Coordinates of C-alpha atoms in Angstrom, one line a residue:
M23 CA 29.5 -25.1 -14.3
D24 CA 33.0 -23.1 -13.3
T25 CA 32.5 -20.8 -15.0
A26 CA 36.7 -20.4 -15.2
T27 CA 36.4 -23.3 -17.8
L28 CA 33.9 -22.3 -20.3
G29 CA 35.5 -21.6 -23.7
T30 CA 38.5 -24.2 -22.7
V31 CA 39.1 -27.3 -24.5
N32 CA 41.4 -30.4 -23.3
V33 CA 41.1 -32.9 -26.0
R34 CA 41.5 -35.8 -23.0
D35 CA 38.6 -34.3 -21.3
E36 CA 36.0 -36.5 -20.6
L37 CA 33.1 -34.1 -21.5
N38 CA 34.6 -34.6 -25.4
D39 CA 34.2 -38.3 -26.0
L40 CA 30.4 -38.4 -27.2
R41 CA 30.5 -42.4 -28.2
M42 CA 27.7 -44.0 -27.3
S43 CA 28.3 -46.6 -25.0
E44 CA 28.9 -50.1 -26.3
K45 CA 25.9 -51.6 -24.4
S46 CA 23.7 -49.4 -25.8
V47 CA 24.3 -49.7 -29.0
P48 CA 22.0 -53.1 -29.6
L49 CA 19.4 -51.3 -28.1
Y50 CA 19.3 -48.0 -30.6
E51 CA 19.6 -50.3 -33.7
H52 CA 16.4 -52.3 -31.9
V53 CA 14.6 -48.8 -31.6
K54 CA 15.6 -47.8 -35.6
R55 CA 14.4 -51.5 -36.5
F56 CA 11.2 -51.0 -34.5
I57 CA 10.1 -47.8 -35.7
K58 CA 10.9 -48.7 -39.2
E59 CA 8.7 -52.3 -38.9
E60 CA 6.2 -51.5 -36.4
V61 CA 5.4 -47.6 -35.9
E62 CA 5.6 -46.3 -39.2
P63 CA 2.5 -48.5 -40.9
M64 CA 0.5 -47.9 -37.6
S65 CA 1.0 -43.9 -37.9
V66 CA -0.3 -44.3 -41.3
K67 CA -3.6 -46.0 -40.4
F68 CA -3.9 -43.8 -36.9
H69 CA -3.9 -41.0 -38.9
E70 CA -6.3 -41.8 -41.5
L71 CA -8.6 -43.5 -38.8
G72 CA -8.9 -39.8 -37.4
E73 CA -9.5 -37.9 -40.2
G74 CA -12.6 -36.3 -39.9
R75 CA -13.9 -37.0 -36.4
A76 CA -16.7 -34.8 -34.8
D77 CA -14.6 -34.6 -31.7
R78 CA -11.0 -33.2 -32.1
F79 CA -9.9 -34.0 -28.2
S80 CA -11.2 -37.5 -28.4
Y81 CA -10.1 -41.2 -30.7
V82 CA -12.3 -43.0 -33.2
P83 CA -12.9 -46.5 -32.7
G84 CA -9.8 -48.1 -33.6
Q85 CA -7.3 -45.3 -33.1
L86 CA -6.4 -46.3 -29.2
E87 CA -6.4 -50.5 -30.4
L88 CA -3.6 -49.9 -32.7
L89 CA -1.9 -47.7 -31.0
D90 CA -2.4 -49.9 -27.6
A91 CA -1.3 -52.8 -29.3
V92 CA 2.6 -51.4 -30.8
K93 CA 2.9 -50.0 -27.3
Q94 CA 2.5 -53.1 -26.3
K95 CA 4.9 -54.6 -28.7
A96 CA 7.7 -52.0 -27.5
K97 CA 6.8 -53.3 -23.8
D98 CA 7.3 -56.7 -24.2
Q99 CA 10.6 -56.2 -26.6
G100 CA 12.4 -54.3 -24.0
L101 CA 11.9 -50.3 -25.7
W102 CA 9.8 -49.0 -23.2
N103 CA 11.0 -46.3 -20.5
F104 CA 14.7 -45.5 -21.5
F105 CA 14.4 -41.4 -21.6
L106 CA 15.2 -42.0 -17.2
P107 CA 18.9 -41.4 -17.3
D108 CA 20.1 -44.1 -14.7
A109 CA 17.1 -45.1 -12.8
E110 CA 15.8 -48.4 -12.2
T111 CA 12.7 -47.6 -13.2
G112 CA 13.8 -47.2 -16.8
E113 CA 16.1 -48.9 -18.9
G114 CA 19.1 -46.8 -17.0
L115 CA 21.1 -44.9 -20.0
P116 CA 23.2 -42.3 -19.8
N117 CA 22.2 -38.9 -21.0
L118 CA 24.6 -39.2 -23.8
D119 CA 23.2 -42.4 -25.3
Y120 CA 19.1 -41.8 -24.8
A121 CA 20.5 -38.2 -27.5
Y122 CA 21.5 -40.8 -30.0
I123 CA 18.0 -42.6 -29.9
A124 CA 15.8 -39.8 -28.6
A125 CA 17.0 -38.1 -32.5
E126 CA 15.3 -41.8 -34.1
L127 CA 12.1 -41.0 -31.8
G128 CA 11.9 -37.6 -33.7
K129 CA 11.8 -38.6 -37.2
N130 CA 7.5 -40.2 -36.3
S131 CA 5.6 -38.1 -34.4
L132 CA 4.0 -41.3 -32.8
A133 CA 7.4 -43.3 -31.8
S134 CA 8.5 -41.0 -28.8
E135 CA 4.6 -42.4 -27.4
C136 CA 5.3 -46.3 -28.3
M137 CA 7.7 -46.5 -26.1
N138 CA 6.6 -44.5 -23.3
C139 CA 8.7 -41.4 -24.3
A140 CA 6.7 -39.1 -25.0
A141 CA 6.3 -35.1 -23.2
P142 CA 5.2 -34.1 -21.0
D143 CA 5.2 -37.3 -19.6
T144 CA 8.6 -37.9 -19.4
G145 CA 9.5 -34.8 -17.6
N146 CA 6.5 -35.7 -15.0
M147 CA 7.8 -38.8 -14.5
E148 CA 10.9 -37.9 -13.8
V149 CA 10.2 -35.4 -10.9
L150 CA 7.3 -37.9 -9.9
E151 CA 10.2 -40.3 -9.9
R152 CA 12.9 -37.8 -7.7
V153 CA 10.9 -36.5 -5.7
G154 CA 7.3 -38.0 -5.3
T155 CA 6.6 -39.9 -1.5
K156 CA 5.6 -43.5 -1.7
E157 CA 1.5 -43.1 -2.3
Q158 CA 2.6 -40.2 -5.1
K159 CA 4.4 -42.7 -6.8
E160 CA 1.8 -45.6 -6.6
K161 CA -0.9 -43.6 -7.3
W162 CA 0.1 -41.8 -10.1
L163 CA 3.7 -42.7 -11.3
K164 CA 3.3 -46.3 -11.7
P165 CA 0.3 -45.7 -14.2
L166 CA 2.4 -43.2 -16.4
L167 CA 5.5 -45.8 -16.2
A168 CA 2.7 -48.5 -17.6
G169 CA 2.0 -46.2 -20.1
E170 CA -1.9 -46.5 -19.2
I171 CA -2.6 -42.5 -18.4
R172 CA -1.2 -39.4 -19.7
S173 CA -0.7 -36.2 -17.6
A174 CA 0.2 -32.5 -18.6
F175 CA 2.4 -29.4 -16.9
A176 CA 0.5 -26.0 -16.0
M177 CA 3.0 -23.1 -15.2
T178 CA 2.3 -20.4 -18.2
E179 CA 0.0 -17.8 -17.4
P180 CA -1.8 -15.9 -19.9
Y181 CA -1.6 -12.6 -18.2
T182 CA 2.3 -12.4 -16.4
A183 CA 5.5 -13.2 -18.3
C184 CA 6.1 -16.9 -17.2
S185 CA 9.6 -16.9 -18.5
D186 CA 10.6 -15.7 -15.4
A187 CA 8.4 -18.4 -13.0
R188 CA 8.7 -15.3 -9.6
N189 CA 5.9 -14.2 -11.7
V190 CA 3.1 -17.1 -11.3
R191 CA 0.2 -15.7 -9.7
T192 CA -2.1 -18.9 -9.4
Q193 CA -2.7 -19.5 -5.7
A194 CA -2.9 -22.0 -3.1
V195 CA -4.4 -21.6 0.4
L196 CA -3.8 -24.3 2.6
K197 CA -7.1 -24.6 4.8
N198 CA -8.3 -27.8 6.8
G199 CA -5.8 -29.9 5.6
E200 CA -6.5 -29.5 1.8
W201 CA -5.0 -26.8 -0.8
V202 CA -7.5 -24.6 -2.3
I203 CA -6.2 -23.2 -6.0
N204 CA -7.2 -20.3 -8.0
G205 CA -5.9 -18.8 -10.6
E206 CA -5.6 -19.6 -14.4
K207 CA -3.0 -21.6 -16.7
Y208 CA -2.5 -21.9 -20.6
Y209 CA -0.5 -24.2 -22.9
A210 CA -0.9 -27.1 -20.8
S211 CA 0.0 -29.5 -23.4
G212 CA -1.1 -33.0 -23.0
A213 CA -4.6 -31.6 -21.1
G214 CA -6.4 -32.3 -24.2
D215 CA -6.1 -35.7 -24.1
P216 CA -9.1 -37.8 -22.7
R217 CA -6.7 -40.1 -21.0
C218 CA -4.3 -37.2 -19.4
K219 CA -5.1 -37.8 -15.6
I220 CA -3.2 -35.8 -13.6
M221 CA -1.6 -32.7 -13.6
I222 CA 1.5 -31.2 -11.9
V223 CA 0.8 -27.5 -11.3
M224 CA 3.0 -24.5 -10.4
V225 CA 1.8 -22.8 -8.2
Q226 CA 2.0 -19.7 -5.6
T227 CA 1.8 -20.4 -1.5
D228 CA 4.0 -17.8 0.1
P229 CA 4.2 -14.7 -1.8
D230 CA 5.4 -12.8 1.3
G231 CA 8.5 -15.3 1.3
Q232 CA 11.8 -15.3 -0.6
S233 CA 11.5 -14.6 -4.5
H234 CA 12.6 -18.5 -5.0
E235 CA 10.3 -19.6 -1.8
Q236 CA 7.0 -18.6 -2.6
Q237 CA 6.5 -20.9 -5.2
S238 CA 5.2 -25.0 -4.8
Q239 CA 4.0 -28.1 -7.4
I240 CA 0.6 -29.3 -6.3
L241 CA -0.7 -32.6 -8.2
V242 CA -3.7 -32.1 -9.8
P243 CA -5.9 -34.7 -11.0
M244 CA -8.2 -33.4 -14.1
D245 CA -11.3 -34.6 -12.7
T246 CA -10.9 -32.9 -9.6
P247 CA -14.2 -30.2 -9.0
G248 CA -13.3 -26.4 -9.8
V249 CA -11.3 -27.5 -12.7
E250 CA -12.4 -25.9 -15.5
V251 CA -10.5 -26.4 -19.2
L252 CA -11.9 -23.6 -21.2
G253 CA -10.5 -24.7 -24.6
P254 CA -7.4 -25.3 -26.3
M255 CA -5.1 -22.9 -27.6
H256 CA -4.0 -22.8 -31.4
V257 CA -0.6 -22.6 -32.6
F258 CA -0.3 -21.4 -36.0
G259 CA -4.1 -21.8 -36.6
K260 CA -4.2 -25.2 -35.0
D261 CA -5.6 -26.8 -31.9
D262 CA -3.2 -30.0 -31.8
A263 CA -6.0 -31.9 -31.1
P264 CA -6.5 -34.6 -29.0
H265 CA -3.0 -33.5 -27.5
G266 CA -3.8 -30.1 -27.1
H267 CA -2.1 -26.9 -25.6
M268 CA -5.3 -26.1 -22.6
H269 CA -6.6 -23.1 -21.1
I270 CA -7.4 -23.7 -17.7
R271 CA -9.7 -22.0 -15.2
F272 CA -8.8 -23.2 -11.4
T273 CA -11.8 -21.8 -9.2
D274 CA -11.5 -23.0 -5.7
V275 CA -10.2 -26.5 -6.1
K276 CA -9.7 -28.4 -3.6
V277 CA -6.7 -31.5 -3.1
P278 CA -5.1 -32.7 0.0
E279 CA -2.0 -31.3 1.5
E280 CA -0.3 -33.9 0.4
N281 CA -0.3 -33.3 -3.1
I282 CA 2.5 -31.1 -2.5
L283 CA 5.1 -32.5 -4.2
L284 CA 8.2 -32.1 -2.3
G285 CA 7.4 -29.5 -0.2
V286 CA 6.1 -26.0 0.2
G287 CA 8.2 -23.4 -1.5
R288 CA 10.3 -25.8 -3.1
G289 CA 8.8 -25.4 -7.1
F290 CA 12.1 -23.9 -8.3
E291 CA 14.1 -26.6 -6.6
I292 CA 11.9 -28.9 -8.9
S293 CA 11.9 -27.4 -12.0
Q294 CA 15.7 -27.1 -12.1
L295 CA 15.1 -30.6 -11.9
R296 CA 12.5 -31.5 -14.9
L297 CA 14.3 -28.6 -16.6
G298 CA 17.4 -30.5 -17.2
P299 CA 17.3 -33.6 -19.5
G300 CA 13.4 -32.6 -20.3
R301 CA 14.7 -29.9 -21.6
I302 CA 16.8 -31.7 -24.5
H303 CA 14.6 -34.2 -24.9
H304 CA 13.0 -31.6 -27.3
C305 CA 16.4 -30.7 -29.0
M306 CA 17.1 -34.4 -29.4
R307 CA 14.2 -35.4 -30.6
S308 CA 14.8 -31.8 -33.2
I309 CA 18.1 -34.0 -34.9
G310 CA 15.2 -36.5 -36.1
A311 CA 13.1 -34.0 -37.3
A312 CA 15.7 -32.1 -39.1
E313 CA 16.8 -35.5 -40.9
K314 CA 13.3 -36.0 -41.8
A315 CA 13.2 -32.4 -43.2
L316 CA 16.2 -33.0 -45.2
D317 CA 15.1 -36.2 -46.6
L318 CA 12.2 -34.8 -48.1
M319 CA 14.0 -31.5 -49.4
L320 CA 16.2 -34.1 -51.2
E321 CA 13.3 -36.5 -52.5
R322 CA 11.0 -33.0 -53.7
G323 CA 14.2 -31.7 -55.1
M324 CA 15.6 -34.8 -57.1
S325 CA 11.7 -35.5 -58.4
R326 CA 11.1 -32.2 -59.7
D327 CA 11.5 -31.0 -62.5
A328 CA 11.7 -27.2 -63.6
F329 CA 13.1 -25.1 -66.4
G330 CA 14.6 -28.5 -68.0
Q331 CA 16.5 -29.2 -65.5
P332 CA 15.9 -31.2 -61.2
L333 CA 14.9 -28.5 -59.4
I334 CA 17.7 -29.5 -56.8
K335 CA 20.0 -27.8 -59.2
L336 CA 18.0 -24.2 -59.3
G337 CA 18.0 -21.3 -57.2
G338 CA 20.9 -22.5 -54.8
N339 CA 19.2 -25.7 -53.7
Q340 CA 22.4 -27.4 -53.8
E341 CA 23.6 -25.0 -51.2
K342 CA 20.3 -25.1 -49.0
V343 CA 20.7 -29.1 -48.9
S344 CA 24.9 -28.4 -48.0
R345 CA 24.0 -26.1 -45.4
A346 CA 21.1 -28.1 -43.6
R347 CA 23.5 -31.3 -43.6
I348 CA 26.2 -29.3 -41.8
E349 CA 23.6 -27.3 -39.3
I350 CA 22.2 -30.8 -38.8
E351 CA 25.9 -32.4 -37.7
A352 CA 26.7 -29.5 -35.5
C353 CA 23.4 -29.2 -33.4
R354 CA 23.8 -33.5 -33.0
L355 CA 27.3 -32.4 -31.7
M356 CA 26.1 -29.9 -29.4
V357 CA 23.2 -31.9 -28.2
L358 CA 25.7 -34.9 -27.2
K359 CA 28.0 -32.6 -25.5
A360 CA 25.3 -31.1 -23.8
A361 CA 24.2 -34.7 -22.6
K362 CA 27.2 -35.6 -22.3
A363 CA 27.6 -32.5 -19.5
M364 CA 24.8 -33.5 -17.6
D365 CA 26.1 -37.3 -17.1
V366 CA 29.9 -36.2 -16.1
L367 CA 29.0 -32.6 -14.4
G368 CA 25.6 -33.4 -12.9
N369 CA 22.1 -31.3 -14.5
K370 CA 22.8 -28.0 -11.9
E371 CA 26.6 -27.8 -13.5
A372 CA 25.2 -28.4 -16.9
R373 CA 23.1 -25.8 -17.1
V374 CA 24.9 -23.6 -19.4
W375 CA 25.3 -26.5 -22.0
I376 CA 21.6 -27.1 -21.7
S377 CA 20.7 -23.3 -22.4
M378 CA 23.0 -23.7 -25.3
V379 CA 21.5 -26.3 -27.2
K380 CA 17.8 -25.2 -26.4
A381 CA 18.8 -21.1 -27.7
M382 CA 20.5 -22.8 -30.5
V383 CA 18.5 -26.1 -32.2
P384 CA 15.4 -25.0 -32.0
E385 CA 16.6 -22.0 -34.2
K386 CA 18.8 -23.6 -36.4
V387 CA 16.2 -26.7 -37.3
C388 CA 13.4 -24.4 -38.1
K389 CA 15.5 -22.8 -40.9
I390 CA 16.0 -26.2 -42.1
I391 CA 12.2 -27.4 -41.9
D392 CA 11.6 -24.0 -44.1
D393 CA 14.0 -24.4 -46.9
A394 CA 12.4 -27.8 -47.3
I395 CA 9.3 -25.7 -47.4
Q396 CA 10.1 -23.9 -50.0
M397 CA 11.7 -26.5 -52.1
H398 CA 8.0 -28.0 -52.2
G399 CA 6.1 -24.9 -53.1
A400 CA 2.9 -24.7 -51.9
T401 CA 2.4 -28.8 -51.1
G402 CA 5.2 -27.5 -48.4
V403 CA 2.7 -25.5 -46.6
S404 CA 0.0 -27.9 -47.2
Q405 CA -2.0 -31.5 -45.2
W406 CA -0.3 -33.3 -48.4
T407 CA 3.6 -32.9 -46.0
P408 CA 4.1 -33.2 -43.0
L409 CA 6.3 -30.1 -43.1
A410 CA 3.7 -27.1 -41.4
D411 CA 3.1 -29.6 -38.3
M412 CA 7.0 -29.6 -37.8
Y413 CA 7.9 -26.2 -38.0
T414 CA 5.1 -25.1 -35.9
S415 CA 6.5 -27.6 -33.4
Q416 CA 9.8 -26.6 -33.8
R417 CA 8.8 -22.8 -33.8
T418 CA 6.9 -23.2 -30.4
L419 CA 10.4 -24.8 -29.3
R420 CA 11.7 -21.2 -29.0
L421 CA 9.2 -20.5 -26.7
A422 CA 8.6 -23.6 -24.4
D423 CA 11.0 -24.5 -21.2
G424 CA 12.0 -21.2 -21.9
P425 CA 12.6 -18.4 -24.3
D426 CA 15.7 -18.3 -26.4
E427 CA 16.6 -15.1 -24.4
V428 CA 16.5 -16.9 -21.2
H429 CA 18.8 -19.3 -22.6
H430 CA 21.1 -16.7 -24.0
M431 CA 20.8 -14.5 -21.1
V432 CA 22.5 -17.6 -18.9
V433 CA 25.5 -18.4 -21.4
G434 CA 25.8 -14.5 -21.9
R435 CA 26.3 -14.5 -18.2
A436 CA 28.4 -17.3 -17.4
E437 CA 30.9 -15.7 -20.3
I438 CA 30.4 -12.4 -18.8
G439 CA 31.7 -14.1 -15.3
R440 CA 34.4 -16.5 -16.5
M441 CA 35.9 -13.0 -18.5
G442 CA 35.5 -11.2 -15.2
M443 CA 37.5 -14.2 -13.3
K444 CA 40.0 -13.8 -15.6
G445 CA 40.5 -10.3 -15.4
M446 CA 41.0 -10.9 -11.3
T447 CA 43.3 -13.2 -11.9
K448 CA 45.0 -11.0 -14.3
K449 CA 44.8 -7.9 -11.3

């Protein structure tokens, strides 16, 4: 975005029209009905079946059958792949319209997968759809779009600060028509799922090249010899099985030369592609999580008495409810504005808006969930409510896809640039 336009308000500006398009309203209503009538009842049975399973990174008989049945219904009803903006392979929704729908998906942990809109597959599918070769699309994008397999994205490394992707040290060397990969990754989300068949791996292919041309992204099947899943990384003591955030070692892993995406040295370019919509899909769903937390807060506060009156009237709890509603609406508007910026300006020019919501939304939603936990007392941190898992997920988002500090740096740098340009104009 032209930094000279930041901080200005034009009431006639297309960026300020945040209405969902009329053609998407029926889809939005359909999604809400489907979640209520199909996803929510199935989710209860799905989680009950999975309790106490011997192998945490597996599914017990009946679990996937339940999930797949609902996925097939979603596909049959056209509730499928609408995360891909303006693409023939998906619903073709603008980012703004998807933002409204994603907020509904965020209210149930299985809703996104039921409609094939779950991370990290969304980002991986978008990359393959945009830059994959015909052969790569046939082998990997096609089954991903059909919901037949899952995928993972491996970038973060345990021994270097990968918030600056120039620090990636996992190396890929081209030998005899094959990439030979050595290194370690951790927090490869989704790699614990037995249905995960493919990873996109960020590697260093030219250590002596220009800093933004040293890295590439390569497709690595999970069953490739030398790929060793060392185990799950725990988040606040939980392994998030069977999805998992895995620690993976690559030892002389060999994949064909044609498994590279887009070309040698174009890893940064691909990252910018996937971290536009992908970065704020999380924020879109976070709005739904915040709404769920507020509902739970209200239900608890209005159903429990303490010291002779409803809990909701004690200890400033009404103010907490008020602040939650205000923050949700503020976050919603910011997410919608960022989505519209991507539609109008394009992902690259909308980068500042993307960073704004990425820095703002998870932090605010964490606070709302934390207040809901407090309202529930000891139950709030137990397995009897979804709040502890919701908090864990939101707190993790303050690190995933770039830590808060990186996004504040992007926004702050743009503001400094805007003021610098004003100063130059005055001179």
